[in-house]
PDB file of C-alpha atoms and ligand atoms in Angstrom:
ATOM      1  CA  ARG Z   6       0.000   0.000   0.000  1.00  0.00           C
ATOM      2  CA  HIS Z   7       1.625   3.209  -1.200  1.00  0.00           C
ATOM      3  CA  CYS Z   8       2.082   6.121   1.208  1.00  0.00           C
ATOM      4  CA  TYR Z   9       4.045   9.342   0.732  1.00  0.00           C
ATOM      5  CA  THR Z  10       4.955   9.611   4.392  1.00  0.00           C
ATOM      6  CA  LYS Z  11       6.299   6.074   4.637  1.00  0.00           C
ATOM      7  CA  TYR Z  12       9.146   4.292   2.919  1.00  0.00           C
ATOM      8  CA  ASN Z  13       7.727   2.210   0.106  1.00  0.00           C
ATOM      9  CA  SER Z  14       9.038  -1.090  -1.251  1.00  0.00           C
ATOM     10  CA  TRP Z  15      10.046  -1.280  -4.900  1.00  0.00           C
ATOM     11  CA  ASP Z  16       6.941  -3.245  -5.876  1.00  0.00           C
ATOM     12  CA  THR Z  17       4.794  -0.569  -4.269  1.00  0.00           C
ATOM     13  CA  ILE Z  18       6.714   2.214  -6.033  1.00  0.00           C
ATOM     14  CA  ALA Z  19       6.531   0.425  -9.384  1.00  0.00           C
ATOM     15  CA  ALA Z  20       2.754   0.024  -9.084  1.00  0.00           C
ATOM     16  CA  TRP Z  21       2.492   3.681  -8.050  1.00  0.00           C
ATOM     17  CA  THR Z  22       4.342   4.847 -11.216  1.00  0.00           C
ATOM     18  CA  ALA Z  23       1.729   3.109 -13.360  1.00  0.00           C
ATOM     19  CA  ARG Z  24      -1.166   4.449 -11.310  1.00  0.00           C
ATOM     20  CA  ILE Z  25      -0.072   8.069 -11.230  1.00  0.00           C
ATOM     21  CA  ALA Z  26       0.572   8.136 -14.988  1.00  0.00           C
ATOM     22  CA  LYS Z  27      -2.903   6.728 -15.543  1.00  0.00           C
ATOM     23  CA  LYS Z  28      -4.539   9.177 -13.143  1.00  0.00           C
ATOM     24  CA  TYR Z  29      -2.884  12.287 -14.615  1.00  0.00           C
ATOM     25  CA  PRO Z  30      -2.487  11.558 -18.338  1.00  0.00           C
ATOM     26  CA  LYS Z  31      -2.116  15.232 -19.239  1.00  0.00           C
ATOM     27  CA  LEU Z  32       0.662  15.761 -16.732  1.00  0.00           C
ATOM     28  CA  VAL Z  33       2.516  12.465 -16.205  1.00  0.00           C
ATOM     29  CA  SER Z  34       3.740   9.752 -18.493  1.00  0.00           C
ATOM     30  CA  ARG Z  35       5.825   6.695 -17.720  1.00  0.00           C
ATOM     31  CA  ILE Z  36       8.840   5.753 -19.818  1.00  0.00           C
ATOM     32  CA  GLU Z  37      10.878   2.557 -19.531  1.00  0.00           C
ATOM     33  CA  ILE Z  38      14.534   3.411 -20.021  1.00  0.00           C
ATOM     34  CA  GLY Z  39      16.096  -0.026 -19.631  1.00  0.00           C
ATOM     35  CA  ASN Z  40      16.439  -2.944 -17.301  1.00  0.00           C
ATOM     36  CA  THR Z  41      18.545  -3.546 -14.226  1.00  0.00           C
ATOM     37  CA  PHE Z  42      21.060  -6.352 -13.809  1.00  0.00           C
ATOM     38  CA  GLU Z  43      18.305  -8.476 -12.246  1.00  0.00           C
ATOM     39  CA  GLN Z  44      16.030  -7.565 -15.179  1.00  0.00           C
ATOM     40  CA  ARG Z  45      13.705  -5.169 -13.427  1.00  0.00           C
ATOM     41  CA  PRO Z  46      12.327  -2.443 -15.725  1.00  0.00           C
ATOM     42  CA  MET Z  47      13.595   1.049 -14.911  1.00  0.00           C
ATOM     43  CA  TYR Z  48      10.681   3.485 -14.859  1.00  0.00           C
ATOM     44  CA  LEU Z  49      11.065   7.195 -15.480  1.00  0.00           C
ATOM     45  CA  LEU Z  50       8.206   9.642 -15.004  1.00  0.00           C
ATOM     46  CA  GLN Z  51       7.915  12.602 -17.317  1.00  0.00           C
ATOM     47  CA  VAL Z  52       6.109  15.330 -15.414  1.00  0.00           C
ATOM     48  CA  GLY Z  53       4.845  18.530 -17.019  1.00  0.00           C
ATOM     49  CA  LYS Z  54       2.010  19.924 -19.071  1.00  0.00           C
ATOM     50  CA  VAL Z  55       2.094  18.232 -22.447  1.00  0.00           C
ATOM     51  CA  SER Z  56       3.109  20.687 -25.152  1.00  0.00           C
ATOM     52  CA  GLY Z  57       5.757  21.130 -27.858  1.00  0.00           C
ATOM     53  CA  ARG Z  58       9.459  21.607 -27.243  1.00  0.00           C
ATOM     54  CA  LYS Z  59      10.195  22.279 -23.614  1.00  0.00           C
ATOM     55  CA  LYS Z  60      13.275  22.648 -21.508  1.00  0.00           C
ATOM     56  CA  THR Z  61      13.593  19.775 -19.077  1.00  0.00           C
ATOM     57  CA  ILE Z  62      15.211  18.968 -15.762  1.00  0.00           C
ATOM     58  CA  PHE Z  63      16.343  15.424 -15.058  1.00  0.00           C
ATOM     59  CA  MET Z  64      16.205  14.290 -11.428  1.00  0.00           C
ATOM     60  CA  ASP Z  65      17.185  10.887 -10.093  1.00  0.00           C
ATOM     61  CA  CYS Z  66      16.767   9.346  -6.674  1.00  0.00           C
ATOM     62  CA  GLY Z  67      18.149   6.202  -5.115  1.00  0.00           C
ATOM     63  CA  ILE Z  68      21.516   5.730  -6.833  1.00  0.00           C
ATOM     64  CA  HIS Z  69      22.590   4.367  -3.468  1.00  0.00           C
ATOM     65  CA  ALA Z  70      20.331   1.634  -2.133  1.00  0.00           C
ATOM     66  CA  ARG Z  71      20.304   2.500   1.565  1.00  0.00           C
ATOM     67  CA  GLU Z  72      19.496   6.211   1.166  1.00  0.00           C
ATOM     68  CA  TRP Z  73      15.756   5.634   1.494  1.00  0.00           C
ATOM     69  CA  ILE Z  74      14.814   9.266   1.973  1.00  0.00           C
ATOM     70  CA  SER Z  75      15.927   9.907  -1.595  1.00  0.00           C
ATOM     71  CA  PRO Z  76      13.277   7.816  -3.432  1.00  0.00           C
ATOM     72  CA  ALA Z  77      10.779   9.159  -0.896  1.00  0.00           C
ATOM     73  CA  PHE Z  78      11.614  12.666  -2.113  1.00  0.00           C
ATOM     74  CA  CYS Z  79      11.175  11.810  -5.800  1.00  0.00           C
ATOM     75  CA  GLN Z  80       7.747  10.398  -4.997  1.00  0.00           C
ATOM     76  CA  TRP Z  81       6.879  13.466  -2.949  1.00  0.00           C
ATOM     77  CA  PHE Z  82       7.924  15.725  -5.808  1.00  0.00           C
ATOM     78  CA  VAL Z  83       5.577  13.957  -8.228  1.00  0.00           C
ATOM     79  CA  LYS Z  84       2.763  14.097  -5.677  1.00  0.00           C
ATOM     80  CA  GLN Z  85       3.200  17.834  -5.195  1.00  0.00           C
ATOM     81  CA  ALA Z  86       3.405  18.400  -8.932  1.00  0.00           C
ATOM     82  CA  THR Z  87       0.177  16.538  -9.645  1.00  0.00           C
ATOM     83  CA  ARG Z  88      -1.773  17.822  -6.641  1.00  0.00           C
ATOM     84  CA  THR Z  89      -0.840  21.474  -6.899  1.00  0.00           C
ATOM     85  CA  TYR Z  90      -0.776  21.971 -10.677  1.00  0.00           C
ATOM     86  CA  GLY Z  91      -3.499  24.502 -11.467  1.00  0.00           C
ATOM     87  CA  LYS Z  92      -3.651  25.589  -7.789  1.00  0.00           C
ATOM     88  CA  ASP Z  93      -0.179  26.723  -6.833  1.00  0.00           C
ATOM     89  CA  LYS Z  94       1.036  29.569  -9.024  1.00  0.00           C
ATOM     90  CA  THR Z  95       4.721  28.623  -9.076  1.00  0.00           C
ATOM     91  CA  MET Z  96       4.076  24.939  -9.716  1.00  0.00           C
ATOM     92  CA  THR Z  97       1.652  25.742 -12.528  1.00  0.00           C
ATOM     93  CA  TYR Z  98       4.147  28.118 -14.111  1.00  0.00           C
ATOM     94  CA  LEU Z  99       6.947  25.573 -13.870  1.00  0.00           C
ATOM     95  CA  LEU Z 100       4.952  22.649 -15.245  1.00  0.00           C
ATOM     96  CA  ASP Z 101       3.522  24.757 -18.065  1.00  0.00           C
ATOM     97  CA  ASN Z 102       6.990  25.711 -19.184  1.00  0.00           C
ATOM     98  CA  LEU Z 103       9.250  22.865 -18.102  1.00  0.00           C
ATOM     99  CA  ASN Z 104       9.241  19.102 -18.084  1.00  0.00           C
ATOM    100  CA  PHE Z 105      10.797  17.089 -15.305  1.00  0.00           C
ATOM    101  CA  TYR Z 106      12.159  13.627 -15.867  1.00  0.00           C
ATOM    102  CA  VAL Z 107      11.952  11.918 -12.496  1.00  0.00           C
ATOM    103  CA  LEU Z 108      13.672   8.585 -11.924  1.00  0.00           C
ATOM    104  CA  PRO Z 109      12.232   7.502  -8.556  1.00  0.00           C
ATOM    105  CA  VAL Z 110      14.714   4.673  -8.010  1.00  0.00           C
ATOM    106  CA  PHE Z 111      17.932   4.430 -10.017  1.00  0.00           C
ATOM    107  CA  ASN Z 112      19.461   1.414  -8.273  1.00  0.00           C
ATOM    108  CA  ILE Z 113      16.382  -0.795  -8.030  1.00  0.00           C
ATOM    109  CA  ASP Z 114      18.132  -4.109  -7.388  1.00  0.00           C
ATOM    110  CA  GLY Z 115      20.149  -2.559  -4.565  1.00  0.00           C
ATOM    111  CA  TYR Z 116      17.025  -0.949  -3.130  1.00  0.00           C
ATOM    112  CA  VAL Z 117      15.229  -4.304  -3.083  1.00  0.00           C
ATOM    113  CA  TRP Z 118      18.274  -5.859  -1.388  1.00  0.00           C
ATOM    114  CA  SER Z 119      18.263  -3.112   1.259  1.00  0.00           C
ATOM    115  CA  TRP Z 120      14.615  -3.983   1.978  1.00  0.00           C
ATOM    116  CA  THR Z 121      15.030  -7.738   2.077  1.00  0.00           C
ATOM    117  CA  LYS Z 122      18.583  -8.701   3.111  1.00  0.00           C
ATOM    118  CA  ASP Z 123      20.856  -5.852   4.129  1.00  0.00           C
ATOM    119  CA  ARG Z 124      19.438  -2.484   5.146  1.00  0.00           C
ATOM    120  CA  LEU Z 125      22.790  -0.748   4.661  1.00  0.00           C
ATOM    121  CA  TRP Z 126      23.510  -2.022   1.145  1.00  0.00           C
ATOM    122  CA  ARG Z 127      24.867   0.729  -1.159  1.00  0.00           C
ATOM    123  CA  LYS Z 128      25.917  -0.677  -4.561  1.00  0.00           C
ATOM    124  CA  ASN Z 129      23.949  -2.342  -7.319  1.00  0.00           C
ATOM    125  CA  ARG Z 130      23.719  -6.152  -7.391  1.00  0.00           C
ATOM    126  CA  SER Z 131      25.757  -7.157 -10.425  1.00  0.00           C
ATOM    127  CA  ASN Z 132      28.251 -10.030 -10.398  1.00  0.00           C
ATOM    128  CA  ASN Z 133      31.984  -9.462 -10.462  1.00  0.00           C
ATOM    129  CA  SER Z 134      34.593 -11.818 -11.960  1.00  0.00           C
ATOM    130  CA  ASN Z 135      36.875 -13.904  -9.764  1.00  0.00           C
ATOM    131  CA  THR Z 136      35.138 -13.019  -6.498  1.00  0.00           C
ATOM    132  CA  ASP Z 137      31.955 -13.614  -4.557  1.00  0.00           C
ATOM    133  CA  CYS Z 138      31.701  -9.894  -3.804  1.00  0.00           C
ATOM    134  CA  ILE Z 139      28.684  -8.296  -5.399  1.00  0.00           C
ATOM    135  CA  GLY Z 140      27.992  -4.871  -6.821  1.00  0.00           C
ATOM    136  CA  THR Z 141      29.395  -1.673  -8.289  1.00  0.00           C
ATOM    137  CA  ASP Z 142      28.964   1.825  -6.878  1.00  0.00           C
ATOM    138  CA  LEU Z 143      26.846   3.459  -9.577  1.00  0.00           C
ATOM    139  CA  ASN Z 144      28.024   6.900  -8.449  1.00  0.00           C
ATOM    140  CA  ARG Z 145      31.580   5.893  -9.424  1.00  0.00           C
ATOM    141  CA  ASN Z 146      30.586   4.299 -12.720  1.00  0.00           C
ATOM    142  CA  PHE Z 147      29.931   7.354 -14.920  1.00  0.00           C
ATOM    143  CA  ASN Z 148      32.369   8.567 -17.547  1.00  0.00           C
ATOM    144  CA  ALA Z 149      33.774  11.517 -15.622  1.00  0.00           C
ATOM    145  CA  ALA Z 150      37.501  11.038 -14.970  1.00  0.00           C
ATOM    146  CA  TRP Z 151      36.416   7.448 -14.389  1.00  0.00           C
ATOM    147  CA  GLY Z 152      38.559   5.357 -12.046  1.00  0.00           C
ATOM    148  CA  THR Z 153      40.858   8.170 -10.922  1.00  0.00           C
ATOM    149  CA  VAL Z 154      40.023   9.563  -7.456  1.00  0.00           C
ATOM    150  CA  GLY Z 155      37.797   8.528  -4.575  1.00  0.00           C
ATOM    151  CA  VAL Z 156      37.190   5.060  -5.975  1.00  0.00           C
ATOM    152  CA  SER Z 157      38.324   1.503  -5.447  1.00  0.00           C
ATOM    153  CA  ASP Z 158      39.190  -1.103  -8.064  1.00  0.00           C
ATOM    154  CA  ASP Z 159      38.413  -3.853  -5.554  1.00  0.00           C
ATOM    155  CA  PRO Z 160      34.923  -5.290  -6.169  1.00  0.00           C
ATOM    156  CA  CYS Z 161      34.632  -6.040  -2.470  1.00  0.00           C
ATOM    157  CA  ASP Z 162      34.718  -2.329  -1.604  1.00  0.00           C
ATOM    158  CA  GLU Z 163      31.725  -0.015  -1.203  1.00  0.00           C
ATOM    159  CA  ILE Z 164      33.129   2.452  -3.745  1.00  0.00           C
ATOM    160  CA  TYR Z 165      34.082  -0.070  -6.432  1.00  0.00           C
ATOM    161  CA  CYS Z 166      33.910   1.761  -9.769  1.00  0.00           C
ATOM    162  CA  GLY Z 167      33.236  -1.234 -12.050  1.00  0.00           C
ATOM    163  CA  THR Z 168      35.303  -2.571 -14.958  1.00  0.00           C
ATOM    164  CA  ALA Z 169      34.778   0.504 -17.158  1.00  0.00           C
ATOM    165  CA  ALA Z 170      32.708   3.653 -17.290  1.00  0.00           C
ATOM    166  CA  GLU Z 171      29.076   2.648 -17.856  1.00  0.00           C
ATOM    167  CA  SER Z 172      29.899  -1.022 -17.304  1.00  0.00           C
ATOM    168  CA  GLU Z 173      26.632  -1.305 -15.348  1.00  0.00           C
ATOM    169  CA  LYS Z 174      23.268  -1.670 -17.047  1.00  0.00           C
ATOM    170  CA  GLU Z 175      21.686   0.921 -14.768  1.00  0.00           C
ATOM    171  CA  THR Z 176      24.369   3.539 -15.512  1.00  0.00           C
ATOM    172  CA  LYS Z 177      24.203   2.755 -19.220  1.00  0.00           C
ATOM    173  CA  ALA Z 178      20.418   3.165 -19.315  1.00  0.00           C
ATOM    174  CA  VAL Z 179      20.466   6.544 -17.574  1.00  0.00           C
ATOM    175  CA  ALA Z 180      23.465   7.893 -19.505  1.00  0.00           C
ATOM    176  CA  THR Z 181      21.950   6.783 -22.820  1.00  0.00           C
ATOM    177  CA  PHE Z 182      18.613   8.390 -22.021  1.00  0.00           C
ATOM    178  CA  ILE Z 183      20.272  11.659 -21.026  1.00  0.00           C
ATOM    179  CA  ARG Z 184      22.492  11.678 -24.141  1.00  0.00           C
ATOM    180  CA  GLU Z 185      19.463  11.105 -26.352  1.00  0.00           C
ATOM    181  CA  ASN Z 186      17.652  14.032 -24.738  1.00  0.00           C
ATOM    182  CA  LEU Z 187      20.560  16.429 -24.275  1.00  0.00           C
ATOM    183  CA  HIS Z 188      18.984  19.016 -26.584  1.00  0.00           C
ATOM    184  CA  SER Z 189      16.236  19.610 -24.017  1.00  0.00           C
ATOM    185  CA  ILE Z 190      17.845  18.758 -20.659  1.00  0.00           C
ATOM    186  CA  LYS Z 191      19.029  21.987 -19.032  1.00  0.00           C
ATOM    187  CA  GLY Z 192      19.278  20.870 -15.428  1.00  0.00           C
ATOM    188  CA  TYR Z 193      20.390  17.726 -13.618  1.00  0.00           C
ATOM    189  CA  LEU Z 194      19.620  16.923  -9.980  1.00  0.00           C
ATOM    190  CA  THR Z 195      20.748  13.809  -8.136  1.00  0.00           C
ATOM    191  CA  ILE Z 196      19.349  13.120  -4.695  1.00  0.00           C
ATOM    192  CA  HIS Z 197      21.363  11.362  -1.986  1.00  0.00           C
ATOM    193  CA  SER Z 198      21.571  11.265   1.781  1.00  0.00           C
ATOM    194  CA  TYR Z 199      22.876  12.091   4.268  1.00  0.00           C
ATOM    195  CA  SER Z 200      24.722  15.212   5.537  1.00  0.00           C
ATOM    196  CA  GLN Z 201      22.618  18.208   4.490  1.00  0.00           C
ATOM    197  CA  MET Z 202      24.649  19.531   1.609  1.00  0.00           C
ATOM    198  CA  LEU Z 203      24.010  20.992  -1.815  1.00  0.00           C
ATOM    199  CA  LEU Z 204      26.936  20.162  -4.077  1.00  0.00           C
ATOM    200  CA  PHE Z 205      27.963  21.157  -7.566  1.00  0.00           C
ATOM    201  CA  PRO Z 206      30.889  20.249  -9.887  1.00  0.00           C
ATOM    202  CA  TYR Z 207      33.507  19.250  -9.743  1.00  0.00           C
ATOM    203  CA  GLY Z 208      34.096  16.194  -7.599  1.00  0.00           C
ATOM    204  CA  TYR Z 209      36.985  14.837  -9.657  1.00  0.00           C
ATOM    205  CA  THR Z 210      39.160  17.942  -9.768  1.00  0.00           C
ATOM    206  CA  SER Z 211      39.739  21.062  -7.740  1.00  0.00           C
ATOM    207  CA  ARG Z 212      39.448  23.078 -10.960  1.00  0.00           C
ATOM    208  CA  LYS Z 213      36.554  25.526 -10.884  1.00  0.00           C
ATOM    209  CA  ALA Z 214      33.618  24.804 -13.172  1.00  0.00           C
ATOM    210  CA  PRO Z 215      33.270  27.450 -15.922  1.00  0.00           C
ATOM    211  CA  ASN Z 216      30.092  28.860 -14.355  1.00  0.00           C
ATOM    212  CA  HIS Z 217      31.260  28.300 -10.785  1.00  0.00           C
ATOM    213  CA  ASP Z 218      30.133  31.683  -9.514  1.00  0.00           C
ATOM    214  CA  GLU Z 219      26.678  31.224 -10.948  1.00  0.00           C
ATOM    215  CA  LEU Z 220      26.322  27.717  -9.487  1.00  0.00           C
ATOM    216  CA  ASN Z 221      27.503  29.011  -6.143  1.00  0.00           C
ATOM    217  CA  LYS Z 222      24.907  31.753  -6.145  1.00  0.00           C
ATOM    218  CA  VAL Z 223      22.071  29.437  -7.167  1.00  0.00           C
ATOM    219  CA  ALA Z 224      23.118  26.954  -4.481  1.00  0.00           C
ATOM    220  CA  GLU Z 225      23.261  29.682  -1.838  1.00  0.00           C
ATOM    221  CA  GLU Z 226      19.754  30.850  -2.719  1.00  0.00           C
ATOM    222  CA  ALA Z 227      18.420  27.289  -2.870  1.00  0.00           C
ATOM    223  CA  VAL Z 228      19.806  26.510   0.577  1.00  0.00           C
ATOM    224  CA  GLU Z 229      18.368  29.738   1.915  1.00  0.00           C
ATOM    225  CA  ALA Z 230      14.932  28.796   0.562  1.00  0.00           C
ATOM    226  CA  LEU Z 231      15.247  25.331   2.102  1.00  0.00           C
ATOM    227  CA  SER Z 232      16.153  26.602   5.538  1.00  0.00           C
ATOM    228  CA  SER Z 233      13.355  29.174   5.512  1.00  0.00           C
ATOM    229  CA  MET Z 234      10.887  26.405   6.370  1.00  0.00           C
ATOM    230  CA  TYR Z 235      12.326  24.764   9.498  1.00  0.00           C
ATOM    231  CA  GLY Z 236      15.753  26.335   9.838  1.00  0.00           C
ATOM    232  CA  THR Z 237      17.568  23.208   8.620  1.00  0.00           C
ATOM    233  CA  LYS Z 238      21.209  24.099   7.995  1.00  0.00           C
ATOM    234  CA  TYR Z 239      22.812  23.081   4.717  1.00  0.00           C
ATOM    235  CA  LYS Z 240      26.362  23.502   3.506  1.00  0.00           C
ATOM    236  CA  TYR Z 241      26.812  24.223  -0.162  1.00  0.00           C
ATOM    237  CA  GLY Z 242      29.726  24.335  -2.557  1.00  0.00           C
ATOM    238  CA  VAL Z 243      32.054  22.328  -4.768  1.00  0.00           C
ATOM    239  CA  SER Z 244      31.676  18.608  -4.077  1.00  0.00           C
ATOM    240  CA  ALA Z 245      35.428  17.856  -4.074  1.00  0.00           C
ATOM    241  CA  THR Z 246      35.988  20.281  -1.228  1.00  0.00           C
ATOM    242  CA  ILE Z 247      32.670  20.308   0.655  1.00  0.00           C
ATOM    243  CA  ILE Z 248      32.301  16.534   0.872  1.00  0.00           C
ATOM    244  CA  TYR Z 249      35.300  14.705  -0.689  1.00  0.00           C
ATOM    245  CA  PRO Z 250      36.830  14.047  -4.107  1.00  0.00           C
ATOM    246  CA  THR Z 251      35.114  11.425  -6.236  1.00  0.00           C
ATOM    247  CA  SER Z 252      35.346  10.420  -9.881  1.00  0.00           C
ATOM    248  CA  GLY Z 253      32.722   8.746 -12.032  1.00  0.00           C
ATOM    249  CA  SER Z 254      29.885  10.609 -10.307  1.00  0.00           C
ATOM    250  CA  SER Z 255      26.698  11.340 -12.181  1.00  0.00           C
ATOM    251  CA  ASP Z 256      26.562  15.096 -11.555  1.00  0.00           C
ATOM    252  CA  ASP Z 257      30.078  15.694 -12.908  1.00  0.00           C
ATOM    253  CA  TRP Z 258      29.304  13.565 -15.938  1.00  0.00           C
ATOM    254  CA  ALA Z 259      26.030  15.415 -16.644  1.00  0.00           C
ATOM    255  CA  TYR Z 260      27.839  18.724 -16.310  1.00  0.00           C
ATOM    256  CA  ASP Z 261      30.561  17.692 -18.754  1.00  0.00           C
ATOM    257  CA  GLU Z 262      27.877  16.594 -21.211  1.00  0.00           C
ATOM    258  CA  GLY Z 263      26.875  20.246 -21.306  1.00  0.00           C
ATOM    259  CA  ILE Z 264      24.152  20.411 -18.636  1.00  0.00           C
ATOM    260  CA  LYS Z 265      25.255  23.657 -17.026  1.00  0.00           C
ATOM    261  CA  TYR Z 266      23.024  23.368 -13.976  1.00  0.00           C
ATOM    262  CA  SER Z 267      24.019  20.167 -12.226  1.00  0.00           C
ATOM    263  CA  PHE Z 268      23.533  19.698  -8.492  1.00  0.00           C
ATOM    264  CA  GLY Z 269      23.833  16.889  -5.987  1.00  0.00           C
ATOM    265  CA  PHE Z 270      21.756  16.937  -2.820  1.00  0.00           C
ATOM    266  CA  GLU Z 271      22.646  15.174   0.388  1.00  0.00           C
ATOM    267  CA  LEU Z 272      19.399  15.263   2.359  1.00  0.00           C
ATOM    268  CA  ARG Z 273      18.840  14.920   6.122  1.00  0.00           C
ATOM    269  CA  ASP Z 274      20.187  14.351   8.601  1.00  0.00           C
ATOM    270  CA  ARG Z 275      23.723  15.128   9.771  1.00  0.00           C
ATOM    271  CA  GLY Z 276      24.355  11.723  11.311  1.00  0.00           C
ATOM    272  CA  LYS Z 277      22.006  11.229  14.243  1.00  0.00           C
ATOM    273  CA  TYR Z 278      20.064   8.608  12.319  1.00  0.00           C
ATOM    274  CA  GLY Z 279      22.079   8.761   9.116  1.00  0.00           C
ATOM    275  CA  PHE Z 280      20.715   6.390   6.486  1.00  0.00           C
ATOM    276  CA  LEU Z 281      18.116   5.164   9.016  1.00  0.00           C
ATOM    277  CA  LEU Z 282      16.181   8.433   8.996  1.00  0.00           C
ATOM    278  CA  PRO Z 283      12.837   7.751  10.750  1.00  0.00           C
ATOM    279  CA  GLN Z 284       9.653   7.857   8.720  1.00  0.00           C
ATOM    280  CA  SER Z 285       8.414  10.766  10.846  1.00  0.00           C
ATOM    281  CA  LYS Z 286      11.098  12.907   9.132  1.00  0.00           C
ATOM    282  CA  ILE Z 287       9.977  12.160   5.572  1.00  0.00           C
ATOM    283  CA  LYS Z 288       7.382  14.913   5.439  1.00  0.00           C
ATOM    284  CA  PRO Z 289       9.495  17.780   6.821  1.00  0.00           C
ATOM    285  CA  THR Z 290      12.526  16.686   4.802  1.00  0.00           C
ATOM    286  CA  CYS Z 291      10.547  16.565   1.571  1.00  0.00           C
ATOM    287  CA  LYS Z 292       8.746  19.851   2.244  1.00  0.00           C
ATOM    288  CA  GLU Z 293      11.939  21.812   2.795  1.00  0.00           C
ATOM    289  CA  THR Z 294      13.736  20.106  -0.096  1.00  0.00           C
ATOM    290  CA  MET Z 295      10.873  21.066  -2.436  1.00  0.00           C
ATOM    291  CA  LEU Z 296      11.713  24.726  -1.828  1.00  0.00           C
ATOM    292  CA  ALA Z 297      15.314  24.253  -2.941  1.00  0.00           C
ATOM    293  CA  VAL Z 298      14.350  22.202  -5.985  1.00  0.00           C
ATOM    294  CA  MET Z 299      11.687  24.724  -7.010  1.00  0.00           C
ATOM    295  CA  HIS Z 300      14.203  27.528  -6.681  1.00  0.00           C
ATOM    296  CA  ILE Z 301      16.698  25.755  -8.930  1.00  0.00           C
ATOM    297  CA  ALA Z 302      13.946  24.893 -11.427  1.00  0.00           C
ATOM    298  CA  LYS Z 303      12.822  28.509 -11.679  1.00  0.00           C
ATOM    299  CA  TYR Z 304      16.391  29.609 -12.193  1.00  0.00           C
ATOM    300  CA  VAL Z 305      17.002  27.027 -14.907  1.00  0.00           C
ATOM    301  CA  LEU Z 306      13.804  27.962 -16.698  1.00  0.00           C
ATOM    302  CA  ASN Z 307      14.743  31.632 -16.766  1.00  0.00           C
ATOM    303  CA  HIS Z 308      18.443  31.319 -17.504  1.00  0.00           C
ATOM    304  CA  ALA Z 309      19.121  28.174 -19.541  1.00  0.00           C
TER     305      ALA Z 309
HETATM  306  O1  0X9 R  24      30.047   9.300  -2.176  1.00  0.00           O
HETATM  307  C1  0X9 R  24      29.074   9.637  -2.856  1.00  0.00           C
HETATM  308  O2  0X9 R  24      28.791   9.105  -3.917  1.00  0.00           O
HETATM  309  C2  0X9 R  24      28.182  10.794  -2.383  1.00  0.00           C
HETATM  310  N1  0X9 R  24      27.948  10.694  -0.966  1.00  0.00           N
HETATM  311  S1  0X9 R  24      27.017   9.482  -0.385  1.00  0.00           S
HETATM  312  O3  0X9 R  24      27.122   9.492   1.078  1.00  0.00           O
HETATM  313  N2  0X9 R  24      25.494   9.766  -0.726  1.00  0.00           N
HETATM  314  O4  0X9 R  24      27.432   8.242  -0.964  1.00  0.00           O
HETATM  315  C3  0X9 R  24      28.890  12.097  -2.635  1.00  0.00           C
HETATM  316  C4  0X9 R  24      29.296  12.361  -4.025  1.00  0.00           C
HETATM  317  C5  0X9 R  24      29.971  13.664  -4.092  1.00  0.00           C
HETATM  318  N3  0X9 R  24      30.596  13.899  -5.319  1.00  0.00           N
HETATM  319  C6  0X9 R  24      29.884  14.335  -6.372  1.00  0.00           C
HETATM  320  N4  0X9 R  24      28.644  14.631  -6.227  1.00  0.00           N
HETATM  321  N5  0X9 R  24      30.498  14.470  -7.523  1.00  0.00           N
HETATM  322 ZN1   ZN R  25      24.569   8.485  -2.023  1.00  0.00          ZN
END
């Protein structure tokens, strides 16, 4: 039984994607972008008023299996979009002029594993050669200085980067979809937890991104909007310095593909519960995060 204020299993989320597309045919459609290693279909929701060529923002949740608040946010976003379109002025304006591609769970196999066998599982569930260790870190598997910093080449490690960039079916499906839609995708958002940070490129180098100052300003304003609701404190800045250097991460890759507005969120909390954020925090976390995402979306619409 699906509920926005509870963590939902993959089967429940999958059924929900079908239902919401059916209920709001003028606003939501469901696209299958590929299959996971364990052959589950990867569902993407296109959200926005149907009309000709529109700028779009791609947002994914659940690259890392155990970060359950992340898929909860993607579901919340779609709920807010469908329930407030035509009522809330900002939402109506955004959905009339923008499309959102929302991938509610990127790493589905890992998410299922975190529900059934190991709550703190992070990677996907693909096999590796010459070892019993399972899985690749999908946020080390993109083609952005792949395999260089903040990764491991040991398949038994949590940050194993895979055998090559896009070696994983899940990475390949997302990267292919984004490449095929690059003409319209102006913003990229990837939702993680935890630590309350809003990050932007680069993670793989200390070089400044060409529009660093602009990204910094947008991030500052987004964080300010977020904290206006409950006072939640966020850090913001370059991912390599604010969190730690990583290569093969999705936001750096999207940025280097030409998506000038690329951000990574690390949602609540700052470590009290960590990945085990209680369900009672879903609603406040999603409500405040909406403000930051809406701010970025408005900016992208007006500046991209
Ligand atoms: O290590 C990661 O992949 C992210 N942190 S998490 O705790 N959610 O695993 C941070 C990635 C930071 N780097 C980039 N966003 N490039
Ligand atoms: Zn993560």
